[in-house]
Amino acid sequence: MQRYSGFALAKHALSHHENWQRQWRSPEPKKAYDVIIVGGGGHGLATAYYLAKEFGVKNVAVIEKGWLGGGNTARNTTIVRSNYLWDEAAALYEHSMKLWEGLSQDLNYNVMFSQRGVLNLGHTLQDMRDIQRRVNANRLNGIDGEVLDAAGVQKLVPIMDCSRHARYPVLGASWQPRAGVARHDAVAWGFARGADAHGVDILQQTEVTGFKIRDGRILGVHTNRGDIEAKTVGCVAAGNSGVLAKMAGIKLPLESHPLQALVSEPLKPVLDTVVMSNHVHGYISQSDKGDLVIGAGIDGYNGYGQRGSYPTVEHTLQAIVEMFPIFSRVRMNRQWGGIVDTCPDACPILSKTAVKGLYFNCGWGTGGFKATPGSGHAFAASLAKGEMHPLAAPFAIDRFHSGALIDEHGAAGVAH
Amino acid sequence: MFHIFCPHCEELREEEEFHPKGQAHIVRPADPESCSDEAWGDYLFFRDNPRGNHHELWVHAVGCRKFFNMTRNTQTYEILETYKIGESPRVTAAGSEAPAAGAAGVDSRCPEEVRA
């Protein structure tokens, strides 16, 4: 792998930047691998990267039916934070946050991680009580957080309407200064380049059509490019996890919903942090390019259509304009939807299954992007050792039968 | 935007009058106390989530406020039929598990194919 640096940039300028190495190969599938990862999004590529780099499993394939990061990795609003309420979730997301903080250096790829802070607004007395409880829980878990009143919020975001006259007045917020945003495409590409450099085969345009299972053990996958053998298979397919599980004869407690986002025309810098509101239901940040990145709620019905409904856009923009009257005449450029696999308790599933050697990493629902490195790291550790990593163990699928749910609906940011 | 035929109002109305309420035809266990953890967890949390035809429960929230069922394709978003609670769907194609068969003869089918 050619390393990126200022020196390399100057050197390649001499040949008009026409001789850069391709970031990853497009190899032919081998007959067998030690581990197959199904799904070439951020989480799948991160899993492959950490498997090869940290856990010494280099004979790995990532199988992707479309192109890398073409699903939810490229369809989210890029918010990264770790201010979750419960110990299990906080530990997993904070593990991820710590990896984010060194990710660009680790990958030698600029993921443009910008710790500009995230505000979670409170609009009612109960909101503020919940925020106080969550921030206290965060601090006990070693995660940064502060409770701000309306004046404190106004100081951070001068353009927001924090007056008492708003339909849902801002009473305060939780503030996580270490949180922020990252460039989503670069995350997928950086992990892909890193994994490829450690010998991982990335197989795009390769669709898994079935699993080879004998005597309750996984032996490999059927694909449109032939059968590939592996004794360990990890499925990281977000919205399509249920479809894969069905092929393996497993049922998951997931429902797939469209979650949409939209961006405006580019503006001069006007908003230098991330503002989220569960109550009026909108979240917004401004990208380095200048467009406002706005997130909406999920559509209530199940869907695989990768597009969202217009009523949801309308509700979200009503909330945004109510909070930011200055944006009332901003025009929207693009709108899209991703298919999120929502879990009943708004927490992910990282788990073994009834089929030996077949693992699932899914159920991240509306908030998977922030967890990309942590999820990949913990899942890779689990695949390499054949035992779930301590950070992943509480997220086993049997919690839906034992009742040990981790209810993160309050901190999940998107109601569903 | 869906145009949904409410089988109670017998009219096509806009999506915003309705709320989806999840999978239809889920039968509550007759005696929850005697359920195994598996059976109770399955009843509470595990849904079909097909990519294809799906039977859903909807409520006409700002209309007649009555519940009804819908067969809808979760990939094309085509609404195949709507029918009253207690009636059986006409369409039980691949991708969804057919609910227990009841009486046939559903005549509240959507008069035209509508999509998002």
Short mmCIF file of C-alpha atoms in Angstrom, two decimals:
data_model
loop_
_atom_site.label_atom_id
_atom_site.label_comp_id
_atom_site.label_asym_id
_atom_site.label_seq_id
_atom_site.Cartn_x
_atom_site.Cartn_y
_atom_site.Cartn_z
CA MET A 1 0.00 0.00 0.00
CA GLN A 2 1.33 3.42 -0.96
CA ARG A 3 1.07 5.62 2.11
CA TYR A 4 -0.55 9.02 1.80
CA SER A 5 1.49 12.00 3.02
CA GLY A 6 2.37 15.54 2.10
CA PHE A 7 5.55 14.24 0.52
CA ALA A 8 3.60 11.71 -1.60
CA LEU A 9 1.27 14.48 -2.72
CA ALA A 10 4.22 16.59 -3.88
CA LYS A 11 5.85 13.60 -5.58
CA HIS A 12 2.70 12.65 -7.49
CA ALA A 13 2.15 16.26 -8.52
CA LEU A 14 5.19 15.80 -10.78
CA SER A 15 3.27 13.16 -12.77
CA HIS A 16 0.00 15.11 -12.68
CA HIS A 17 -1.51 12.73 -10.12
CA GLU A 18 -2.05 10.10 -12.79
CA ASN A 19 -0.07 7.28 -11.18
CA TRP A 20 -1.70 6.81 -7.78
CA GLN A 21 -2.12 3.19 -6.82
CA ARG A 22 -5.68 1.87 -6.80
CA GLN A 23 -7.02 1.92 -3.26
CA TRP A 24 -8.01 -1.75 -3.30
CA ARG A 25 -7.81 -4.71 -5.67
CA SER A 26 -10.75 -6.44 -7.36
CA PRO A 27 -9.62 -10.06 -7.03
CA GLU A 28 -11.29 -13.22 -8.28
CA PRO A 29 -12.92 -15.15 -5.40
CA LYS A 30 -10.81 -17.96 -3.95
CA LYS A 31 -12.38 -21.36 -3.29
CA ALA A 32 -12.13 -21.02 0.48
CA TYR A 33 -11.42 -18.44 3.16
CA ASP A 34 -10.99 -18.60 6.93
CA VAL A 35 -13.67 -15.97 7.43
CA ILE A 36 -16.31 -14.54 5.10
CA ILE A 37 -17.96 -11.20 5.89
CA VAL A 38 -21.28 -10.73 4.09
CA GLY A 39 -21.87 -7.03 3.49
CA GLY A 40 -19.35 -4.41 2.35
CA GLY A 41 -20.59 -1.42 4.29
CA GLY A 42 -18.69 0.39 7.01
CA HIS A 43 -19.27 -2.24 9.70
CA GLY A 44 -18.36 -5.17 7.44
CA LEU A 45 -15.20 -3.51 6.13
CA ALA A 46 -14.19 -2.45 9.65
CA THR A 47 -14.67 -6.05 10.81
CA ALA A 48 -12.43 -7.31 8.01
CA TYR A 49 -9.84 -4.62 8.70
CA TYR A 50 -9.53 -5.39 12.41
CA LEU A 51 -9.61 -9.15 11.78
CA ALA A 52 -6.57 -8.84 9.52
CA LYS A 53 -4.72 -6.13 11.42
CA GLU A 54 -5.33 -6.87 15.08
CA PHE A 55 -6.36 -10.51 15.25
CA GLY A 56 -4.06 -12.07 12.65
CA VAL A 57 -6.83 -13.55 10.48
CA LYS A 58 -5.71 -12.47 7.01
CA ASN A 59 -7.49 -15.02 4.80
CA VAL A 60 -10.72 -13.04 4.75
CA ALA A 61 -13.27 -12.14 2.07
CA VAL A 62 -15.80 -9.32 2.17
CA ILE A 63 -18.75 -10.11 -0.11
CA GLU A 64 -20.84 -7.19 -1.28
CA LYS A 65 -23.76 -7.44 -3.70
CA GLY A 66 -23.48 -3.83 -4.88
CA TRP A 67 -20.58 -1.47 -4.34
CA LEU A 68 -18.67 -0.57 -1.18
CA GLY A 69 -20.52 1.68 1.20
CA GLY A 70 -23.46 2.02 -1.17
CA GLY A 71 -26.05 1.33 1.51
CA ASN A 72 -26.57 3.02 4.84
CA THR A 73 -22.87 3.95 5.14
CA ALA A 74 -23.42 6.56 2.42
CA ARG A 75 -26.98 7.43 3.42
CA ASN A 76 -26.70 8.60 7.02
CA THR A 77 -26.20 12.03 8.55
CA THR A 78 -22.66 11.14 9.75
CA ILE A 79 -23.21 11.99 13.42
CA VAL A 80 -20.76 10.38 15.86
CA ARG A 81 -21.46 10.44 19.63
CA SER A 82 -21.41 8.07 22.59
CA ASN A 83 -23.85 9.60 25.10
CA TYR A 84 -25.98 6.49 25.60
CA LEU A 85 -27.80 5.79 28.85
CA TRP A 86 -27.16 2.17 29.76
CA ASP A 87 -23.75 0.77 30.73
CA GLU A 88 -23.66 -1.88 27.99
CA ALA A 89 -24.50 0.53 25.17
CA ALA A 90 -22.32 3.32 26.55
CA ALA A 91 -19.32 0.96 26.73
CA LEU A 92 -19.75 -0.15 23.12
CA TYR A 93 -20.29 3.35 21.68
CA GLU A 94 -17.48 4.84 23.79
CA HIS A 95 -15.15 2.07 22.58
CA SER A 96 -16.07 3.24 19.11
CA MET A 97 -15.53 6.90 19.99
CA LYS A 98 -12.00 6.17 21.21
CA LEU A 99 -11.23 4.41 17.92
CA TRP A 100 -12.67 7.36 15.97
CA GLU A 101 -10.26 9.69 17.74
CA GLY A 102 -7.26 7.96 16.18
CA LEU A 103 -8.88 6.58 13.06
CA SER A 104 -7.43 8.87 10.38
CA GLN A 105 -3.88 8.15 11.61
CA ASP A 106 -4.57 4.43 12.03
CA LEU A 107 -5.99 4.08 8.50
CA ASN A 108 -3.61 6.63 6.91
CA TYR A 109 -6.83 7.99 5.39
CA ASN A 110 -8.48 11.28 6.27
CA VAL A 111 -11.97 10.40 7.50
CA MET A 112 -12.49 14.09 8.33
CA PHE A 113 -13.56 13.31 11.88
CA SER A 114 -14.54 16.66 13.32
CA GLN A 115 -15.28 16.81 17.05
CA ARG A 116 -17.58 19.79 16.88
CA GLY A 117 -19.89 18.59 19.65
CA VAL A 118 -23.48 17.40 19.66
CA LEU A 119 -26.46 19.04 21.37
CA ASN A 120 -29.48 16.91 22.26
CA LEU A 121 -32.23 19.44 22.97
CA GLY A 122 -34.86 19.23 25.67
CA HIS A 123 -38.22 20.90 25.09
CA THR A 124 -40.22 19.71 28.10
CA LEU A 125 -39.61 19.26 31.81
CA GLN A 126 -39.51 15.50 31.31
CA ASP A 127 -36.97 15.91 28.49
CA MET A 128 -34.73 17.86 30.89
CA ARG A 129 -35.07 15.22 33.62
CA ASP A 130 -34.15 12.50 31.13
CA ILE A 131 -31.19 14.57 29.92
CA GLN A 132 -29.93 15.03 33.48
CA ARG A 133 -30.22 11.32 34.14
CA ARG A 134 -28.44 10.44 30.90
CA VAL A 135 -25.61 12.95 31.38
CA ASN A 136 -25.06 11.73 34.95
CA ALA A 137 -24.97 8.13 33.71
CA ASN A 138 -22.49 9.17 30.99
CA ARG A 139 -20.16 10.84 33.48
CA LEU A 140 -20.22 7.80 35.76
CA ASN A 141 -19.15 5.81 32.70
CA GLY A 142 -16.30 8.21 31.94
CA ILE A 143 -18.04 9.81 28.95
CA ASP A 144 -17.96 13.58 28.64
CA GLY A 145 -21.24 15.43 28.93
CA GLU A 146 -22.81 18.57 30.30
CA VAL A 147 -26.33 19.76 30.94
CA LEU A 148 -26.90 23.20 29.44
CA ASP A 149 -29.78 25.60 30.05
CA ALA A 150 -31.41 27.62 27.26
CA ALA A 151 -28.90 30.47 27.63
CA GLY A 152 -26.02 28.00 27.31
CA VAL A 153 -27.55 26.55 24.15
CA GLN A 154 -28.11 30.01 22.70
CA LYS A 155 -24.45 30.86 23.31
CA LEU A 156 -23.33 27.79 21.35
CA VAL A 157 -25.86 28.21 18.54
CA PRO A 158 -26.69 31.90 18.14
CA ILE A 159 -28.90 31.32 15.08
CA MET A 160 -31.33 29.01 16.91
CA ASP A 161 -34.62 30.34 18.26
CA CYS A 162 -34.23 29.71 22.00
CA SER A 163 -36.95 32.18 22.98
CA ARG A 164 -39.98 31.31 25.08
CA HIS A 165 -42.23 32.01 22.09
CA ALA A 166 -41.33 28.91 20.09
CA ARG A 167 -44.01 26.28 19.65
CA TYR A 168 -41.78 23.90 21.64
CA PRO A 169 -39.39 26.21 23.50
CA VAL A 170 -35.82 25.02 24.04
CA LEU A 171 -35.37 24.51 27.79
CA GLY A 172 -31.84 23.17 27.59
CA ALA A 173 -29.75 20.38 26.15
CA SER A 174 -27.19 17.72 26.79
CA TRP A 175 -23.83 18.64 25.28
CA GLN A 176 -21.12 16.15 24.36
CA PRO A 177 -18.07 18.15 23.21
CA ARG A 178 -16.15 15.09 21.93
CA ALA A 179 -18.97 14.11 19.61
CA GLY A 180 -19.12 15.33 16.02
CA VAL A 181 -19.29 14.23 12.42
CA ALA A 182 -17.10 12.29 9.98
CA ARG A 183 -17.02 11.85 6.22
CA HIS A 184 -19.03 8.66 5.64
CA ASP A 185 -17.62 7.66 2.23
CA ALA A 186 -14.06 8.08 3.48
CA VAL A 187 -14.81 5.71 6.37
CA ALA A 188 -15.85 2.93 4.00
CA TRP A 189 -12.98 3.62 1.59
CA GLY A 190 -10.40 3.95 4.35
CA PHE A 191 -11.36 0.65 5.95
CA ALA A 192 -11.49 -1.03 2.51
CA ARG A 193 -8.01 0.24 1.61
CA GLY A 194 -6.63 -0.80 5.00
CA ALA A 195 -8.22 -4.25 4.86
CA ASP A 196 -7.01 -4.80 1.29
CA ALA A 197 -3.46 -3.84 2.32
CA HIS A 198 -3.58 -6.59 4.96
CA GLY A 199 -4.60 -9.15 2.33
CA VAL A 200 -8.41 -9.12 2.61
CA ASP A 201 -10.21 -9.90 -0.67
CA ILE A 202 -13.02 -7.43 -1.33
CA LEU A 203 -15.53 -8.97 -3.72
CA GLN A 204 -17.97 -6.42 -5.10
CA GLN A 205 -20.92 -7.23 -7.35
CA THR A 206 -21.09 -10.59 -5.59
CA GLU A 207 -24.43 -11.51 -4.12
CA VAL A 208 -24.95 -14.21 -1.50
CA THR A 209 -27.82 -16.39 -2.71
CA GLY A 210 -27.74 -19.00 0.04
CA PHE A 211 -25.77 -20.61 2.86
CA LYS A 212 -24.12 -24.01 2.84
CA ILE A 213 -25.12 -25.53 6.17
CA ARG A 214 -24.62 -29.16 7.22
CA ASP A 215 -25.41 -30.69 10.62
CA GLY A 216 -26.07 -27.28 12.08
CA ARG A 217 -22.67 -25.95 11.00
CA ILE A 218 -21.82 -23.32 8.41
CA LEU A 219 -19.59 -24.51 5.57
CA GLY A 220 -19.76 -21.59 3.18
CA VAL A 221 -21.97 -19.42 1.02
CA HIS A 222 -23.52 -19.71 -2.42
CA THR A 223 -23.01 -16.63 -4.56
CA ASN A 224 -23.69 -15.52 -8.12
CA ARG A 225 -19.93 -16.06 -8.72
CA GLY A 226 -19.88 -19.63 -7.42
CA ASP A 227 -19.65 -21.29 -4.03
CA ILE A 228 -17.13 -20.04 -1.49
CA GLU A 229 -16.19 -22.09 1.56
CA ALA A 230 -15.56 -20.80 5.08
CA LYS A 231 -16.08 -22.22 8.55
CA THR A 232 -16.82 -18.78 9.97
CA VAL A 233 -19.31 -16.40 8.33
CA GLY A 234 -20.27 -13.00 9.72
CA CYS A 235 -23.36 -11.27 8.31
CA VAL A 236 -23.26 -7.48 8.50
CA ALA A 237 -26.05 -6.54 6.12
CA ALA A 238 -28.12 -3.89 7.95
CA GLY A 239 -31.59 -3.64 6.39
CA ASN A 240 -31.22 -6.89 4.51
CA SER A 241 -30.16 -8.93 7.57
CA GLY A 242 -33.63 -10.44 7.86
CA VAL A 243 -33.49 -11.62 4.25
CA LEU A 244 -30.11 -13.29 4.87
CA ALA A 245 -31.29 -14.81 8.14
CA LYS A 246 -34.25 -16.34 6.36
CA MET A 247 -31.86 -18.05 3.90
CA ALA A 248 -30.14 -19.61 6.90
CA GLY A 249 -33.43 -20.59 8.53
CA ILE A 250 -33.02 -18.12 11.39
CA LYS A 251 -35.50 -15.51 12.56
CA LEU A 252 -34.33 -12.11 13.80
CA PRO A 253 -36.38 -9.64 15.84
CA LEU A 254 -35.79 -6.93 13.25
CA GLU A 255 -38.04 -4.78 11.14
CA SER A 256 -36.63 -2.90 8.16
CA HIS A 257 -37.79 0.68 7.72
CA PRO A 258 -36.78 3.49 5.38
CA LEU A 259 -34.90 6.27 7.19
CA GLN A 260 -34.29 9.37 5.15
CA ALA A 261 -32.04 12.36 5.09
CA LEU A 262 -31.72 15.42 2.90
CA VAL A 263 -29.17 18.10 2.14
CA SER A 264 -29.62 21.73 1.16
CA GLU A 265 -27.81 23.89 -1.31
CA PRO A 266 -24.32 24.88 -0.02
CA LEU A 267 -24.24 27.89 2.30
CA LYS A 268 -21.51 29.96 3.94
CA PRO A 269 -20.57 28.58 7.38
CA VAL A 270 -23.51 29.19 9.67
CA LEU A 271 -23.74 26.21 12.04
CA ASP A 272 -20.56 24.83 13.64
CA THR A 273 -22.01 22.05 15.77
CA VAL A 274 -24.62 19.29 15.55
CA VAL A 275 -28.14 19.92 16.85
CA MET A 276 -30.51 17.05 17.51
CA SER A 277 -34.00 17.12 18.93
CA ASN A 278 -35.94 14.00 19.81
CA HIS A 279 -39.00 15.95 20.74
CA VAL A 280 -39.70 17.95 17.61
CA HIS A 281 -37.78 15.40 15.63
CA GLY A 282 -35.10 16.75 13.42
CA TYR A 283 -31.33 16.84 13.48
CA ILE A 284 -29.02 19.09 11.55
CA SER A 285 -25.39 19.86 10.94
CA GLN A 286 -23.43 21.65 8.23
CA SER A 287 -20.94 19.76 6.12
CA ASP A 288 -17.51 21.11 5.19
CA LYS A 289 -18.91 21.68 1.69
CA GLY A 290 -21.50 23.99 3.22
CA ASP A 291 -24.72 22.07 2.77
CA LEU A 292 -27.04 21.55 5.68
CA VAL A 293 -27.36 17.84 6.42
CA ILE A 294 -30.80 17.16 7.85
CA GLY A 295 -32.12 13.91 9.23
CA ALA A 296 -35.67 12.77 9.59
CA GLY A 297 -37.58 10.04 11.36
CA ILE A 298 -38.21 6.60 9.96
CA ASP A 299 -41.29 5.81 7.95
CA GLY A 300 -43.61 3.85 10.20
CA TYR A 301 -44.19 1.02 7.77
CA ASN A 302 -41.75 -1.70 6.75
CA GLY A 303 -39.98 -1.06 3.48
CA TYR A 304 -36.97 -1.97 1.41
CA GLY A 305 -37.41 0.80 -1.17
CA GLN A 306 -34.44 3.05 -0.20
CA ARG A 307 -36.60 6.13 -0.44
CA GLY A 308 -38.56 7.98 2.18
CA SER A 309 -42.06 9.38 2.21
CA TYR A 310 -42.85 13.05 1.65
CA PRO A 311 -44.96 13.50 4.82
CA THR A 312 -41.83 12.64 6.84
CA VAL A 313 -39.79 15.26 4.97
CA GLU A 314 -42.49 17.82 5.68
CA HIS A 315 -42.62 17.05 9.41
CA THR A 316 -38.85 17.19 9.72
CA LEU A 317 -38.50 20.48 7.91
CA GLN A 318 -41.31 21.96 9.99
CA ALA A 319 -39.23 21.13 13.07
CA ILE A 320 -36.03 22.52 11.56
CA VAL A 321 -37.65 25.79 10.48
CA GLU A 322 -39.29 26.15 13.89
CA MET A 323 -35.86 25.85 15.54
CA PHE A 324 -33.97 27.81 12.87
CA PRO A 325 -36.23 30.48 11.31
CA ILE A 326 -33.13 31.69 9.40
CA PHE A 327 -33.31 28.50 7.28
CA SER A 328 -36.90 29.03 6.15
CA ARG A 329 -35.89 29.96 2.60
CA VAL A 330 -33.03 27.51 2.13
CA ARG A 331 -33.66 25.19 -0.81
CA MET A 332 -33.14 21.46 -0.52
CA ASN A 333 -30.91 19.76 -3.06
CA ARG A 334 -31.21 16.02 -2.56
CA GLN A 335 -33.21 13.56 -0.50
CA TRP A 336 -32.66 9.83 -0.09
CA GLY A 337 -33.50 6.87 2.12
CA GLY A 338 -31.58 4.02 3.67
CA ILE A 339 -33.03 0.79 4.98
CA VAL A 340 -32.47 0.52 8.71
CA ASP A 341 -32.91 -2.70 10.68
CA THR A 342 -34.66 -1.57 13.83
CA CYS A 343 -34.58 -3.71 16.95
CA PRO A 344 -37.35 -3.69 19.58
CA ASP A 345 -34.99 -2.19 22.21
CA ALA A 346 -33.12 0.20 19.86
CA CYS A 347 -29.86 -1.66 20.50
CA PRO A 348 -27.90 -3.79 18.05
CA ILE A 349 -27.51 -7.55 17.84
CA LEU A 350 -23.96 -8.93 17.85
CA SER A 351 -24.45 -12.60 18.30
CA LYS A 352 -23.83 -16.22 17.57
CA THR A 353 -26.76 -18.04 16.05
CA ALA A 354 -28.27 -21.52 16.15
CA VAL A 355 -26.01 -22.34 13.18
CA LYS A 356 -22.48 -22.97 14.44
CA GLY A 357 -19.95 -20.61 12.89
CA LEU A 358 -22.62 -18.20 11.58
CA TYR A 359 -22.64 -14.81 13.32
CA PHE A 360 -24.83 -11.75 12.88
CA ASN A 361 -23.95 -8.11 13.48
CA CYS A 362 -27.16 -6.19 12.80
CA GLY A 363 -30.02 -4.27 14.34
CA TRP A 364 -28.09 -1.00 14.53
CA GLY A 365 -31.26 0.65 13.34
CA THR A 366 -31.08 4.39 13.03
CA GLY A 367 -27.68 4.93 14.66
CA GLY A 368 -25.11 2.57 13.24
CA PHE A 369 -22.66 4.96 11.62
CA LYS A 370 -21.19 6.26 14.89
CA ALA A 371 -20.44 2.69 15.95
CA THR A 372 -18.59 1.66 12.77
CA PRO A 373 -15.06 1.18 14.21
CA GLY A 374 -16.20 -0.14 17.60
CA SER A 375 -18.68 -2.56 16.10
CA GLY A 376 -16.07 -3.80 13.62
CA HIS A 377 -13.44 -4.19 16.35
CA ALA A 378 -15.66 -6.06 18.83
CA PHE A 379 -17.17 -8.24 16.09
CA ALA A 380 -13.74 -9.07 14.65
CA ALA A 381 -12.51 -10.10 18.11
CA SER A 382 -15.56 -12.35 18.46
CA LEU A 383 -15.10 -13.97 15.03
CA ALA A 384 -11.39 -14.54 15.62
CA LYS A 385 -11.83 -16.20 19.01
CA GLY A 386 -15.14 -17.95 18.42
CA GLU A 387 -16.41 -16.34 21.63
CA MET A 388 -18.28 -13.07 21.84
CA HIS A 389 -16.10 -10.15 22.96
CA PRO A 390 -17.11 -8.83 26.43
CA LEU A 391 -18.36 -5.58 24.85
CA ALA A 392 -20.51 -7.55 22.38
CA ALA A 393 -21.77 -10.27 24.74
CA PRO A 394 -24.71 -8.29 26.23
CA PHE A 395 -26.06 -7.82 22.69
CA ALA A 396 -26.72 -11.52 22.08
CA ILE A 397 -29.93 -12.45 20.36
CA ASP A 398 -31.13 -14.52 23.33
CA ARG A 399 -31.94 -11.30 25.21
CA PHE A 400 -35.27 -11.27 23.40
CA HIS A 401 -36.15 -14.54 25.13
CA SER A 402 -34.45 -13.94 28.49
CA GLY A 403 -35.88 -10.42 28.78
CA ALA A 404 -32.48 -8.76 29.41
CA LEU A 405 -33.22 -5.93 26.98
CA ILE A 406 -31.12 -2.76 26.81
CA ASP A 407 -33.72 -0.05 26.28
CA GLU A 408 -32.00 2.80 24.47
CA HIS A 409 -35.05 4.41 22.90
CA GLY A 410 -34.33 7.57 24.90
CA ALA A 411 -30.77 8.00 23.62
CA ALA A 412 -31.30 6.53 20.17
CA GLY A 413 -32.12 9.93 18.72
CA VAL A 414 -34.75 8.74 16.27
CA ALA A 415 -38.12 7.57 17.49
CA HIS A 416 -39.18 4.18 16.22
CA MET B 1 -47.58 9.30 -0.91
CA PHE B 2 -49.84 6.32 -0.47
CA HIS B 3 -53.49 6.52 -1.34
CA ILE B 4 -55.10 4.03 0.96
CA PHE B 5 -58.57 2.56 0.55
CA CYS B 6 -60.16 2.42 4.00
CA PRO B 7 -62.45 -0.61 4.00
CA HIS B 8 -64.65 1.02 6.65
CA CYS B 9 -65.03 4.44 5.01
CA GLU B 10 -64.93 2.77 1.56
CA GLU B 11 -62.93 5.69 0.20
CA LEU B 12 -59.39 6.37 -0.95
CA ARG B 13 -57.65 8.69 1.50
CA GLU B 14 -54.14 10.10 1.82
CA GLU B 15 -51.39 8.37 3.76
CA GLU B 16 -51.25 11.04 6.45
CA GLU B 17 -54.68 10.05 7.77
CA PHE B 18 -53.32 6.62 8.66
CA HIS B 19 -50.79 5.03 11.01
CA PRO B 20 -49.08 1.71 10.34
CA LYS B 21 -49.20 -0.56 13.39
CA GLY B 22 -46.91 -3.41 12.37
CA GLN B 23 -47.50 -6.95 11.25
CA ALA B 24 -51.08 -8.21 11.03
CA HIS B 25 -52.56 -11.53 12.13
CA ILE B 26 -50.46 -11.92 15.28
CA VAL B 27 -52.37 -14.09 17.69
CA ARG B 28 -51.85 -13.46 21.41
CA PRO B 29 -51.13 -16.72 23.23
CA ALA B 30 -54.32 -17.93 24.88
CA ASP B 31 -52.59 -18.53 28.21
CA PRO B 32 -49.49 -16.30 28.55
CA GLU B 33 -48.69 -17.72 31.99
CA SER B 34 -48.04 -21.15 30.53
CA CYS B 35 -45.88 -19.89 27.65
CA SER B 36 -42.22 -20.87 27.48
CA ASP B 37 -39.71 -17.99 27.33
CA GLU B 38 -39.21 -18.89 23.65
CA ALA B 39 -42.90 -18.72 22.78
CA TRP B 40 -43.47 -15.46 24.69
CA GLY B 41 -40.35 -13.78 23.24
CA ASP B 42 -41.36 -14.86 19.75
CA TYR B 43 -44.82 -13.42 20.27
CA LEU B 44 -43.51 -10.11 21.60
CA PHE B 45 -40.51 -9.39 19.41
CA PHE B 46 -40.09 -11.60 16.33
CA ARG B 47 -41.74 -10.40 13.11
CA ASP B 48 -41.68 -11.62 9.52
CA ASN B 49 -40.04 -8.53 7.94
CA PRO B 50 -40.25 -9.91 4.38
CA ARG B 51 -38.86 -8.24 1.28
CA GLY B 52 -42.02 -8.78 -0.72
CA ASN B 53 -45.69 -9.07 0.16
CA HIS B 54 -46.51 -8.30 3.78
CA HIS B 55 -49.73 -8.26 5.80
CA GLU B 56 -49.93 -5.18 7.98
CA LEU B 57 -52.24 -3.69 10.54
CA TRP B 58 -53.15 -0.04 9.95
CA VAL B 59 -55.43 2.39 11.73
CA HIS B 60 -57.39 5.21 10.09
CA ALA B 61 -56.17 7.50 12.86
CA VAL B 62 -57.69 10.83 11.81
CA GLY B 63 -60.57 9.32 9.90
CA CYS B 64 -62.93 6.68 11.24
CA ARG B 65 -60.29 5.59 13.81
CA LYS B 66 -60.91 1.94 12.99
CA PHE B 67 -58.27 -0.71 12.44
CA PHE B 68 -57.95 -2.71 9.25
CA ASN B 69 -55.41 -4.89 7.47
CA MET B 70 -53.43 -4.30 4.31
CA THR B 71 -51.40 -6.50 2.00
CA ARG B 72 -48.53 -4.41 0.67
CA ASN B 73 -45.31 -5.12 -1.18
CA THR B 74 -42.42 -3.82 0.92
CA GLN B 75 -40.14 -3.47 -2.10
CA THR B 76 -42.38 -1.86 -4.74
CA TYR B 77 -44.68 -0.29 -2.09
CA GLU B 78 -47.67 -1.44 -4.13
CA ILE B 79 -50.81 -1.83 -2.05
CA LEU B 80 -52.46 -5.06 -3.15
CA GLU B 81 -55.56 -4.99 -0.97
CA THR B 82 -57.07 -3.69 2.24
CA TYR B 83 -59.53 -5.73 4.28
CA LYS B 84 -61.37 -5.60 7.56
CA ILE B 85 -60.16 -7.23 10.75
CA GLY B 86 -61.36 -10.84 10.87
CA GLU B 87 -61.30 -11.26 7.11
CA SER B 88 -58.64 -13.19 5.24
CA PRO B 89 -56.31 -11.68 2.67
CA ARG B 90 -56.69 -12.69 -0.95
CA VAL B 91 -53.01 -12.33 -1.70
CA THR B 92 -50.63 -14.58 0.21
CA ALA B 93 -47.71 -14.65 -2.17
CA ALA B 94 -44.12 -15.58 -1.50
CA GLY B 95 -42.26 -13.45 0.96
CA SER B 96 -44.83 -13.62 3.68
CA GLU B 97 -46.28 -16.37 5.75
CA ALA B 98 -49.94 -16.97 5.11
CA PRO B 99 -52.05 -16.34 8.19
CA ALA B 100 -54.41 -19.04 9.37
CA ALA B 101 -57.10 -19.43 6.74
CA GLY B 102 -60.48 -18.07 7.69
CA ALA B 103 -63.60 -17.47 5.65
CA ALA B 104 -63.03 -16.55 2.03
CA GLY B 105 -64.84 -13.81 0.16
CA VAL B 106 -63.25 -10.44 0.76
CA ASP B 107 -64.84 -7.70 -1.29
CA SER B 108 -63.18 -4.62 0.16
CA ARG B 109 -60.30 -4.87 -2.24
CA CYS B 110 -58.60 -1.70 -3.25
CA PRO B 111 -60.35 -0.52 -6.44
CA GLU B 112 -57.15 0.47 -8.18
CA GLU B 113 -53.50 -0.16 -7.78
CA VAL B 114 -51.85 2.69 -5.98
CA ARG B 115 -48.26 3.19 -5.12
CA ALA B 116 -45.95 5.57 -3.31
#
